[in-house]
PDB file of N, CA and C in Angstrom:
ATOM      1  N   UNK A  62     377.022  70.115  61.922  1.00 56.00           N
ATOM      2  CA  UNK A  62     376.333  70.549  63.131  1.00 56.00           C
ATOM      3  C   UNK A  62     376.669  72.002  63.453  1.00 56.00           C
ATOM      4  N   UNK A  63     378.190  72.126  63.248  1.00 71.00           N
ATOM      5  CA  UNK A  63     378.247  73.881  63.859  1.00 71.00           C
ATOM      6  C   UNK A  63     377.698  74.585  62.824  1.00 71.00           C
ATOM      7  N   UNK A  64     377.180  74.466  61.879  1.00 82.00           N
ATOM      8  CA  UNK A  64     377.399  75.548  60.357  1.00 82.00           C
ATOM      9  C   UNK A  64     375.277  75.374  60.550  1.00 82.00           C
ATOM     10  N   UNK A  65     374.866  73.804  60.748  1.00 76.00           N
ATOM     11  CA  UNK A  65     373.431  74.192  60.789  1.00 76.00           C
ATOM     12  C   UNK A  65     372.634  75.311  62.098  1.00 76.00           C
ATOM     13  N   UNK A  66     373.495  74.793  62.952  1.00 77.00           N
ATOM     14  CA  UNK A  66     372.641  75.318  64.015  1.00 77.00           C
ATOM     15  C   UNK A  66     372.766  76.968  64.144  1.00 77.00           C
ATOM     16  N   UNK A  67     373.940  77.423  63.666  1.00 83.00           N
ATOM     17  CA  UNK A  67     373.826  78.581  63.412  1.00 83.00           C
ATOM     18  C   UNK A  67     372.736  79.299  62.562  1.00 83.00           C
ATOM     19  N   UNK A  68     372.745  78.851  61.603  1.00 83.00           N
ATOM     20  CA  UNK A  68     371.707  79.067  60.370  1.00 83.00           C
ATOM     21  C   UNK A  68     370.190  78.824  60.949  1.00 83.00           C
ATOM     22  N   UNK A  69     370.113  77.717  61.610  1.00 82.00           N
ATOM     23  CA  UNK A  69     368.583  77.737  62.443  1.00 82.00           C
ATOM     24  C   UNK A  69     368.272  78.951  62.904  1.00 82.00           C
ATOM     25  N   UNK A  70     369.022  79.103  63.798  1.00 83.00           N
ATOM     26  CA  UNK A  70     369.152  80.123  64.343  1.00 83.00           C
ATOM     27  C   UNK A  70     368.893  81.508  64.247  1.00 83.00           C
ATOM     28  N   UNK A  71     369.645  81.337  62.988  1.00 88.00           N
ATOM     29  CA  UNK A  71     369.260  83.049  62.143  1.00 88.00           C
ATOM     30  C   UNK A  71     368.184  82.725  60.887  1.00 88.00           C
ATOM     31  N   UNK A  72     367.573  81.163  60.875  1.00 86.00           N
ATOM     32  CA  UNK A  72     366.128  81.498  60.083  1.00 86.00           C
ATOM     33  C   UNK A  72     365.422  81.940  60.815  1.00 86.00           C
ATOM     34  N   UNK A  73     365.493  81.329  61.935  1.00 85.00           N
ATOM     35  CA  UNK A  73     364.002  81.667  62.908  1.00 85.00           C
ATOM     36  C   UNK A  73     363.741  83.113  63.363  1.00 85.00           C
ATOM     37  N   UNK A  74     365.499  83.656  63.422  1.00 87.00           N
ATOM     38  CA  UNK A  74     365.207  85.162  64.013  1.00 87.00           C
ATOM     39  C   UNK A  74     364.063  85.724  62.766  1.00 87.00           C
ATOM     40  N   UNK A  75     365.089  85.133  61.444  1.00 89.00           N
ATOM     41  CA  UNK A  75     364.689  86.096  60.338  1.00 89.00           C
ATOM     42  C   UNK A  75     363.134  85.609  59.719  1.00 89.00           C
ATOM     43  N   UNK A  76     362.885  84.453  60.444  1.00 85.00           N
ATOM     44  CA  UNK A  76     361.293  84.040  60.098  1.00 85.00           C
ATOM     45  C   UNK A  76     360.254  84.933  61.311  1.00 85.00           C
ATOM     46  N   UNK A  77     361.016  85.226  62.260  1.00 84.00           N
ATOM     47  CA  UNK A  77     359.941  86.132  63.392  1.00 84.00           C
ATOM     48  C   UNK A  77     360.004  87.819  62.910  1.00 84.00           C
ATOM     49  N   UNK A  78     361.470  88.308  62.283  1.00 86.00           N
ATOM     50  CA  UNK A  78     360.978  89.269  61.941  1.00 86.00           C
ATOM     51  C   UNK A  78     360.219  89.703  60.679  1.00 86.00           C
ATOM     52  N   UNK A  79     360.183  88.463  59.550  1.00 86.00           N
ATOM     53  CA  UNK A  79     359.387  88.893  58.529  1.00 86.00           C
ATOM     54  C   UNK A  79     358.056  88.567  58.802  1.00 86.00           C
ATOM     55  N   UNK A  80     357.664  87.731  60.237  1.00 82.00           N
ATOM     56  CA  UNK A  80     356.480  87.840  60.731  1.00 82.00           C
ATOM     57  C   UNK A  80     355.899  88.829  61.062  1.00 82.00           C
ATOM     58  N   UNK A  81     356.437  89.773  62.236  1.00 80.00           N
ATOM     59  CA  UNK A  81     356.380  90.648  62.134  1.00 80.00           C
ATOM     60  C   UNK A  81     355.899  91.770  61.826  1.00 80.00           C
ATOM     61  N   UNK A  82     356.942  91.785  60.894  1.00 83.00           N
ATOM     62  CA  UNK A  82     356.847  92.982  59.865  1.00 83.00           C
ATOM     63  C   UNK A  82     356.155  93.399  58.772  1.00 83.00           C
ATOM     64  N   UNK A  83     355.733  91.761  57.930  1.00 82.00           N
ATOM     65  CA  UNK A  83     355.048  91.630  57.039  1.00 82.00           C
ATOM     66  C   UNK A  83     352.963  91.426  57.584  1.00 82.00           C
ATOM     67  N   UNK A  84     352.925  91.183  58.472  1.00 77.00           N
ATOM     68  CA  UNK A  84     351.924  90.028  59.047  1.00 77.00           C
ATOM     69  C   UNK A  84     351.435  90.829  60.106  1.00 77.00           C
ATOM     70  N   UNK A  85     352.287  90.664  61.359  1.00 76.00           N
ATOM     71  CA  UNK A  85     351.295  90.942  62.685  1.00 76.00           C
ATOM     72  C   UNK A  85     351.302  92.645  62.725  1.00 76.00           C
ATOM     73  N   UNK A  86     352.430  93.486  62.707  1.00 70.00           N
ATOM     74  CA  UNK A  86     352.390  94.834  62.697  1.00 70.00           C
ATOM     75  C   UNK A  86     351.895  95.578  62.304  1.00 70.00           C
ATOM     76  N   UNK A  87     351.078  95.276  60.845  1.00 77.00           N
ATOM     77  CA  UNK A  87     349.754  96.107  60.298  1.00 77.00           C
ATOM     78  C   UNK A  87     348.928  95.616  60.546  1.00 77.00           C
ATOM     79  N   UNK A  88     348.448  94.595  61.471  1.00 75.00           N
ATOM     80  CA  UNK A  88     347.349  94.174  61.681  1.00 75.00           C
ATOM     81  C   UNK A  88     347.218  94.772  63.520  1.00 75.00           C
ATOM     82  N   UNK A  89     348.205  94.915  63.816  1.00 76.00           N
ATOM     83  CA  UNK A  89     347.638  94.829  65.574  1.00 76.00           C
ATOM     84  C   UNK A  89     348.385  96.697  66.061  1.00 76.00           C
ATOM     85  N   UNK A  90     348.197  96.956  66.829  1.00 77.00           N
ATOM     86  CA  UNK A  90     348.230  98.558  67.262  1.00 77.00           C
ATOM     87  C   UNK A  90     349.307  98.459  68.227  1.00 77.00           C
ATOM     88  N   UNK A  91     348.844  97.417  69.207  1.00 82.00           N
ATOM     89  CA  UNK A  91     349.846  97.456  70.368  1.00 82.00           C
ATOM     90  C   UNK A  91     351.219  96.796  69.919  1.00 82.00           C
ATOM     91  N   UNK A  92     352.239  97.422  70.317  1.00 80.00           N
ATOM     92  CA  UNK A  92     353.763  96.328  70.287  1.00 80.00           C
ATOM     93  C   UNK A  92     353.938  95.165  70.850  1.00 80.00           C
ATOM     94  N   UNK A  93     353.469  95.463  72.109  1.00 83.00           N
ATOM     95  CA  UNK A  93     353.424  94.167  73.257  1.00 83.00           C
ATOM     96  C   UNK A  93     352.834  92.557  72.501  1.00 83.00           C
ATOM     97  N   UNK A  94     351.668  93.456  71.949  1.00 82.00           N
ATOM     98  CA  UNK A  94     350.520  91.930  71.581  1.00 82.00           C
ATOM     99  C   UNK A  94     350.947  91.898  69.879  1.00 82.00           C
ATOM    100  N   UNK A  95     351.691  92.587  69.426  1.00 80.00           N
ATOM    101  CA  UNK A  95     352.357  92.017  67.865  1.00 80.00           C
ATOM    102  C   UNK A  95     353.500  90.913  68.586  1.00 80.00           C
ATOM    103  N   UNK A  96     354.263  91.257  69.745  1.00 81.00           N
ATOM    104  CA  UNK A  96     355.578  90.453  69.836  1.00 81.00           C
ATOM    105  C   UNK A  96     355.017  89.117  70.236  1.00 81.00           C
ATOM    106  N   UNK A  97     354.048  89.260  70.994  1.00 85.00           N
ATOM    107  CA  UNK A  97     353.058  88.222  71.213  1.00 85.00           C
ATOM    108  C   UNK A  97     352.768  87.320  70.726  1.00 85.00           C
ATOM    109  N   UNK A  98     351.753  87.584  68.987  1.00 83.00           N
ATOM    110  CA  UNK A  98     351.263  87.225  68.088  1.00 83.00           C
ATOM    111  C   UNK A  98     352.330  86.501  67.449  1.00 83.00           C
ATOM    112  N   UNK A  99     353.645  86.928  67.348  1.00 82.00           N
ATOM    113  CA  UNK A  99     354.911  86.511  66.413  1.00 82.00           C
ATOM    114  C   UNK A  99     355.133  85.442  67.331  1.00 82.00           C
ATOM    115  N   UNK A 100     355.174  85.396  68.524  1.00 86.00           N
ATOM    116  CA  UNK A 100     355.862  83.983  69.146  1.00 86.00           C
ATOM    117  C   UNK A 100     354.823  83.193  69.003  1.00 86.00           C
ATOM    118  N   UNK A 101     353.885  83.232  68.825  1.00 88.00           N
ATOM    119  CA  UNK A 101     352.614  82.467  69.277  1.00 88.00           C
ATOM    120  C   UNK A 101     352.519  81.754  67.954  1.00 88.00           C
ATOM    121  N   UNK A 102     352.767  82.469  66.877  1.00 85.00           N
ATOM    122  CA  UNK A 102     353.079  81.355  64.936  1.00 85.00           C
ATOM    123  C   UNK A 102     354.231  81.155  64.746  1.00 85.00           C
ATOM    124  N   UNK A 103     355.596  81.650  65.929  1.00 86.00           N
ATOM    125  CA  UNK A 103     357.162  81.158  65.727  1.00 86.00           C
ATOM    126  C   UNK A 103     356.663  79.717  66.260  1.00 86.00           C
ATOM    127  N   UNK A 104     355.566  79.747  67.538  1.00 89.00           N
ATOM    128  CA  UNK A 104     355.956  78.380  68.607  1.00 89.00           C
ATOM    129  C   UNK A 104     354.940  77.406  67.446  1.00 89.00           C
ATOM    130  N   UNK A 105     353.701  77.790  67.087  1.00 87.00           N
ATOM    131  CA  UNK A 105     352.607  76.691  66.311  1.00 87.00           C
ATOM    132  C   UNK A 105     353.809  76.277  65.070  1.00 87.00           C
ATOM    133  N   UNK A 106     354.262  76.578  64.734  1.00 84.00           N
ATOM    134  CA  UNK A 106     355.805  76.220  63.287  1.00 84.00           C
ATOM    135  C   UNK A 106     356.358  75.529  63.889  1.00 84.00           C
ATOM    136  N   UNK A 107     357.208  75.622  65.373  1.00 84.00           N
ATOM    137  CA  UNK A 107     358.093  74.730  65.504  1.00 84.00           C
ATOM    138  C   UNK A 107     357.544  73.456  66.416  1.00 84.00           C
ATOM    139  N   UNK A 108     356.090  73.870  67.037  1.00 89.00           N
ATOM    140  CA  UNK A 108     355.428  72.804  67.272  1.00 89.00           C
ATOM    141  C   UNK A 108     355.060  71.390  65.553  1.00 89.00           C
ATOM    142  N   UNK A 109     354.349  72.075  64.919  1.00 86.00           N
ATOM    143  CA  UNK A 109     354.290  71.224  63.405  1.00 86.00           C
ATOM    144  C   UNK A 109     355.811  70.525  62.881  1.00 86.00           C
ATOM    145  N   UNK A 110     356.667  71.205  63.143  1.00 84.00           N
ATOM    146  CA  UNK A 110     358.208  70.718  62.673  1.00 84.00           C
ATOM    147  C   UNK A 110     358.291  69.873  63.303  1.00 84.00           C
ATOM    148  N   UNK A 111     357.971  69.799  65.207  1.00 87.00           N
ATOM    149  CA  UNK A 111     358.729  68.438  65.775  1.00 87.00           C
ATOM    150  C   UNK A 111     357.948  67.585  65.577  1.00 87.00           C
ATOM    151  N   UNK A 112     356.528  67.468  65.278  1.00 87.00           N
ATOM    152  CA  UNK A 112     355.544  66.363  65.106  1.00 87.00           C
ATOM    153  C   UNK A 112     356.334  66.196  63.874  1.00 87.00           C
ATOM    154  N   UNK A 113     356.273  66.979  63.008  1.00 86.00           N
ATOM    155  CA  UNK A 113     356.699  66.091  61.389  1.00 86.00           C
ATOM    156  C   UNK A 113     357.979  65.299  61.617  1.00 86.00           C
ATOM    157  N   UNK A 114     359.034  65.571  62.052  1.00 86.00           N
ATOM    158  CA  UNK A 114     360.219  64.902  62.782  1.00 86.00           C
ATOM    159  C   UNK A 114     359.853  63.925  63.648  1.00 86.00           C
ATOM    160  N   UNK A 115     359.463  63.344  64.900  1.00 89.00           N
ATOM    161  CA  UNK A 115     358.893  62.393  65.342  1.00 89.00           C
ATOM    162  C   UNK A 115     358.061  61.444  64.161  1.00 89.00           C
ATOM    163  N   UNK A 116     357.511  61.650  63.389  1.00 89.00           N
ATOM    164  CA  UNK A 116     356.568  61.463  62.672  1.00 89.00           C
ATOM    165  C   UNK A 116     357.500  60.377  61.664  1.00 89.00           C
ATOM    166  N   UNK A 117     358.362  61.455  60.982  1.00 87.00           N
ATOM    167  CA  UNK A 117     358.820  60.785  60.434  1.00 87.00           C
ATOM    168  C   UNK A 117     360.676  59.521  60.914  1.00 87.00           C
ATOM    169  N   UNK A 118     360.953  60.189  61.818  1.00 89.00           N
ATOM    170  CA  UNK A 118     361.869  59.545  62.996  1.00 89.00           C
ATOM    171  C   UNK A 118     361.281  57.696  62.962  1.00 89.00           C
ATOM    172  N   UNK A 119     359.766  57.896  63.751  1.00 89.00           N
ATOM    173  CA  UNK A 119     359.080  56.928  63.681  1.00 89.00           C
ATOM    174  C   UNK A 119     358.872  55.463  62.398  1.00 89.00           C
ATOM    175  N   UNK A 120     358.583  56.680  61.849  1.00 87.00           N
ATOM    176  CA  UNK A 120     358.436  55.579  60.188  1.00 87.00           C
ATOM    177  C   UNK A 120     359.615  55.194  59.948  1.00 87.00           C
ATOM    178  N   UNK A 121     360.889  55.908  59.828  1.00 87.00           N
ATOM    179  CA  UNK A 121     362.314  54.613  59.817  1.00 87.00           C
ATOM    180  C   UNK A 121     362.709  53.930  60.873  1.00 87.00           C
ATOM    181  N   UNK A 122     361.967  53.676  62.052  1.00 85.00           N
ATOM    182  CA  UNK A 122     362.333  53.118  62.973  1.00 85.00           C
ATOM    183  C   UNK A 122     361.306  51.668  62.913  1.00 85.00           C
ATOM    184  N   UNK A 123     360.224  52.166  62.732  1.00 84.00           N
ATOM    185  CA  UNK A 123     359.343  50.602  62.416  1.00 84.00           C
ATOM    186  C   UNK A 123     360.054  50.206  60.934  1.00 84.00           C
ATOM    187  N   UNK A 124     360.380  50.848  59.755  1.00 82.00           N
ATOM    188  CA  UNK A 124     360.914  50.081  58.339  1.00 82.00           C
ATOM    189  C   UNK A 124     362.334  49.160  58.574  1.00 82.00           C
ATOM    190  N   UNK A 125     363.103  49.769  59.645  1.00 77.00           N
ATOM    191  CA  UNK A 125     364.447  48.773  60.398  1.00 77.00           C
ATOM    192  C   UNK A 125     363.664  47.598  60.832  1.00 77.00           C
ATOM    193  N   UNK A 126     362.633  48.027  61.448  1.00 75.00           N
ATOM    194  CA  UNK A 126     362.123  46.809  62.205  1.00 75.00           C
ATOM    195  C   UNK A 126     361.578  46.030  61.411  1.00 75.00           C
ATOM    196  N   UNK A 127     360.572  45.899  59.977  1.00 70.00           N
ATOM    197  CA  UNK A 127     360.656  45.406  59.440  1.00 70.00           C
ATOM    198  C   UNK A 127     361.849  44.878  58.275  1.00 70.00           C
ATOM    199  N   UNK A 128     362.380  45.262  58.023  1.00 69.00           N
ATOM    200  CA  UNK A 128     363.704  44.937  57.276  1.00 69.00           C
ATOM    201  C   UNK A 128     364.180  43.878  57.969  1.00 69.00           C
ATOM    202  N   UNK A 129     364.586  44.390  59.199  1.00 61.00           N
ATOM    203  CA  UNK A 129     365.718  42.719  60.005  1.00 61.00           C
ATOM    204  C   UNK A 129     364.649  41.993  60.290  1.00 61.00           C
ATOM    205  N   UNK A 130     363.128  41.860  59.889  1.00 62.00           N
ATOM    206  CA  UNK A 130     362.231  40.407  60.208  1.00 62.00           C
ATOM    207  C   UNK A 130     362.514  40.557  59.276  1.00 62.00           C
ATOM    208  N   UNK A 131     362.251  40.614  58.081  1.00 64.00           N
ATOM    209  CA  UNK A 131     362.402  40.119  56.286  1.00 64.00           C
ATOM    210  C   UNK A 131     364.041  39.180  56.590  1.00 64.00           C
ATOM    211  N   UNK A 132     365.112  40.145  57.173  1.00 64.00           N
ATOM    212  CA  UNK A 132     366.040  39.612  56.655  1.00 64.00           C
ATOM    213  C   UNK A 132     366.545  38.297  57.604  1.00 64.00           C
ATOM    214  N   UNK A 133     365.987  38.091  59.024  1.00 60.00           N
ATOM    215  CA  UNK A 133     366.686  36.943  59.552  1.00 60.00           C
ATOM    216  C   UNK A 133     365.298  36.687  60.438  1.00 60.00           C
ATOM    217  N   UNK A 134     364.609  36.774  60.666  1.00 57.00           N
ATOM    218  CA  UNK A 134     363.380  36.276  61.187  1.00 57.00           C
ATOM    219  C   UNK A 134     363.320  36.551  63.022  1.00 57.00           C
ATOM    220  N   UNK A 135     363.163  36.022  63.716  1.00 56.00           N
ATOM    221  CA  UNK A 135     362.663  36.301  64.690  1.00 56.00           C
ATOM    222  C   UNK A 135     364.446  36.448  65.582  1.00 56.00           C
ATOM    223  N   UNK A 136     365.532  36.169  65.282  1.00 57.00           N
ATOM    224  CA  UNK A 136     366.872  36.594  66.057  1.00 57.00           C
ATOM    225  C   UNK A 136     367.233  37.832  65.801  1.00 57.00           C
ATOM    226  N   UNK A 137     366.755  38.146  64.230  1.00 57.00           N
ATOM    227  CA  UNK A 137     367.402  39.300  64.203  1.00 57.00           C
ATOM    228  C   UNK A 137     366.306  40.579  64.616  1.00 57.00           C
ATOM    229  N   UNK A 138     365.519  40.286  64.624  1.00 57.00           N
ATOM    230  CA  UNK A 138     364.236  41.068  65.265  1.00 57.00           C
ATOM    231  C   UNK A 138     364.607  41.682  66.463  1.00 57.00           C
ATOM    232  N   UNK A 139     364.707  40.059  67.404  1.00 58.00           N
ATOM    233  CA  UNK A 139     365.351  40.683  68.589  1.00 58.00           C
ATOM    234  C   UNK A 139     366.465  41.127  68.769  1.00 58.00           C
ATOM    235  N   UNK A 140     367.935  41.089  68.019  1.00 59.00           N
ATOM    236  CA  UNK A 140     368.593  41.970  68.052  1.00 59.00           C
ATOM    237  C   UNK A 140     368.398  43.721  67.915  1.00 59.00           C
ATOM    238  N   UNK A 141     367.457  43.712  66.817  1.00 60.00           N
ATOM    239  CA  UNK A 141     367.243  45.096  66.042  1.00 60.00           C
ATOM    240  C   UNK A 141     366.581  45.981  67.440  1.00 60.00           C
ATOM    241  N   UNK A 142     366.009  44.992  68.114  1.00 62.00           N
ATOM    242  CA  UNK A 142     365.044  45.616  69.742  1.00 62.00           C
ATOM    243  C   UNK A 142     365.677  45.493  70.676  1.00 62.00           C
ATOM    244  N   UNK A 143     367.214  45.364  70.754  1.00 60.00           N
ATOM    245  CA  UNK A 143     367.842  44.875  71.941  1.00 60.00           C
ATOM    246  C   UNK A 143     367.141  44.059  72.782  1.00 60.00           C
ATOM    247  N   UNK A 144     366.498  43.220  72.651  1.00 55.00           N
ATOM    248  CA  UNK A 144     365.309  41.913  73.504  1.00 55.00           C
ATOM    249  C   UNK A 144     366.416  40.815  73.254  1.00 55.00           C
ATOM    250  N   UNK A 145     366.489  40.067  74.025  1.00 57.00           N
ATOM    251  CA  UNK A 145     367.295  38.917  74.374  1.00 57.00           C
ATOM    252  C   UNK A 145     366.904  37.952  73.377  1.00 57.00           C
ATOM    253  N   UNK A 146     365.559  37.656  73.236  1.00 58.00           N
ATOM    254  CA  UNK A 146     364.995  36.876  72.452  1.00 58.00           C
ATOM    255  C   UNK A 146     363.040  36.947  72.415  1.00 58.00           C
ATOM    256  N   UNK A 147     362.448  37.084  71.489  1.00 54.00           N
ATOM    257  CA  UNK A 147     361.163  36.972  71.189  1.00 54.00           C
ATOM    258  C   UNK A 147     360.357  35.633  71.443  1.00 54.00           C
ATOM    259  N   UNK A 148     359.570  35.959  72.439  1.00 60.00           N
ATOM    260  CA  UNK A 148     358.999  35.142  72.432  1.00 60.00           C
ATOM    261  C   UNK A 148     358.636  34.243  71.767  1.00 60.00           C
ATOM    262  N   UNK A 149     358.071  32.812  71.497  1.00 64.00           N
ATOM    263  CA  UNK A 149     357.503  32.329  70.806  1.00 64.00           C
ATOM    264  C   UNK A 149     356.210  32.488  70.598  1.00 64.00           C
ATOM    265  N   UNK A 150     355.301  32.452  69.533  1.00 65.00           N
ATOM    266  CA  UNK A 150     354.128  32.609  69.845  1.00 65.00           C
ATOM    267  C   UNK A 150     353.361  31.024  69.835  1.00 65.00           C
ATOM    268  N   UNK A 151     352.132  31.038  70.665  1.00 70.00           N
ATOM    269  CA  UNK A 151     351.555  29.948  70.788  1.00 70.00           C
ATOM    270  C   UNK A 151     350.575  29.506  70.030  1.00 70.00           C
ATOM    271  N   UNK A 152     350.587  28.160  69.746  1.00 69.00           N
ATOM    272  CA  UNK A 152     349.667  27.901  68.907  1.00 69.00           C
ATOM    273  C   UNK A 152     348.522  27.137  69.158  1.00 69.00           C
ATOM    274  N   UNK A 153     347.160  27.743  68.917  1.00 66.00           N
ATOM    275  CA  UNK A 153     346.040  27.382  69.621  1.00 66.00           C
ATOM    276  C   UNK A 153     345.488  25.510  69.399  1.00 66.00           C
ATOM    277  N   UNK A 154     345.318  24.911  69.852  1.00 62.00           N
ATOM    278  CA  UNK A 154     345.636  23.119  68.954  1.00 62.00           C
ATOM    279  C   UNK A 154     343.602  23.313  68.916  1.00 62.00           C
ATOM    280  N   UNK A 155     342.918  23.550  68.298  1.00 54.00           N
ATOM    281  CA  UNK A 155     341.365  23.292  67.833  1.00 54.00           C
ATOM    282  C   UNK A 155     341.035  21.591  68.147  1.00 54.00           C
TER     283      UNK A 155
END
């Protein structure tokens, strides 16, 4: 944790200034609206990063949930959900 967050840290500086530098600064005149332009594809990046993170957060959180139904059926389900216990489901009599 201390050694990543540092490094985040100094990608992102070093991903806004090769934005920048490479990208928005020969394209735009004003300074104001290049520093602009750079936060505006720093924020759409780290917007796409947290969806992909949620995204994928998500998908091992339903595969637990299936795993403990495979592995003990409807107790361990509700353990895996902190739920006391799962309902039963009902069965329609035709």
């Amino acid at each position: 944790m201390w050694i990543v967050a540092p490094l985040a840290v100094l990608g992102a500086v070093g991903a806004g200034y090769l934005t920048y530098r490479f990208v928005v600064d020969p394209l735009v005149a004003n300074t104001a609206d290049a520093i602009k332009l750079t936060l505006a594809i720093l924020t759409l990046i780290g917007a796409v990063l947290a969806g992909v993170y949620a995204y994928r957060k998500q998908r091992i959180a339903e595969s637990d949930t299936h795993r403990a139904d495979a592995k003990g059926g409807r107790l361990a389900l509700a353990e895996s959900t902190n739920t006391p216990e799962l309902p039963r489901p009902s069965r329609s009599e035709d």
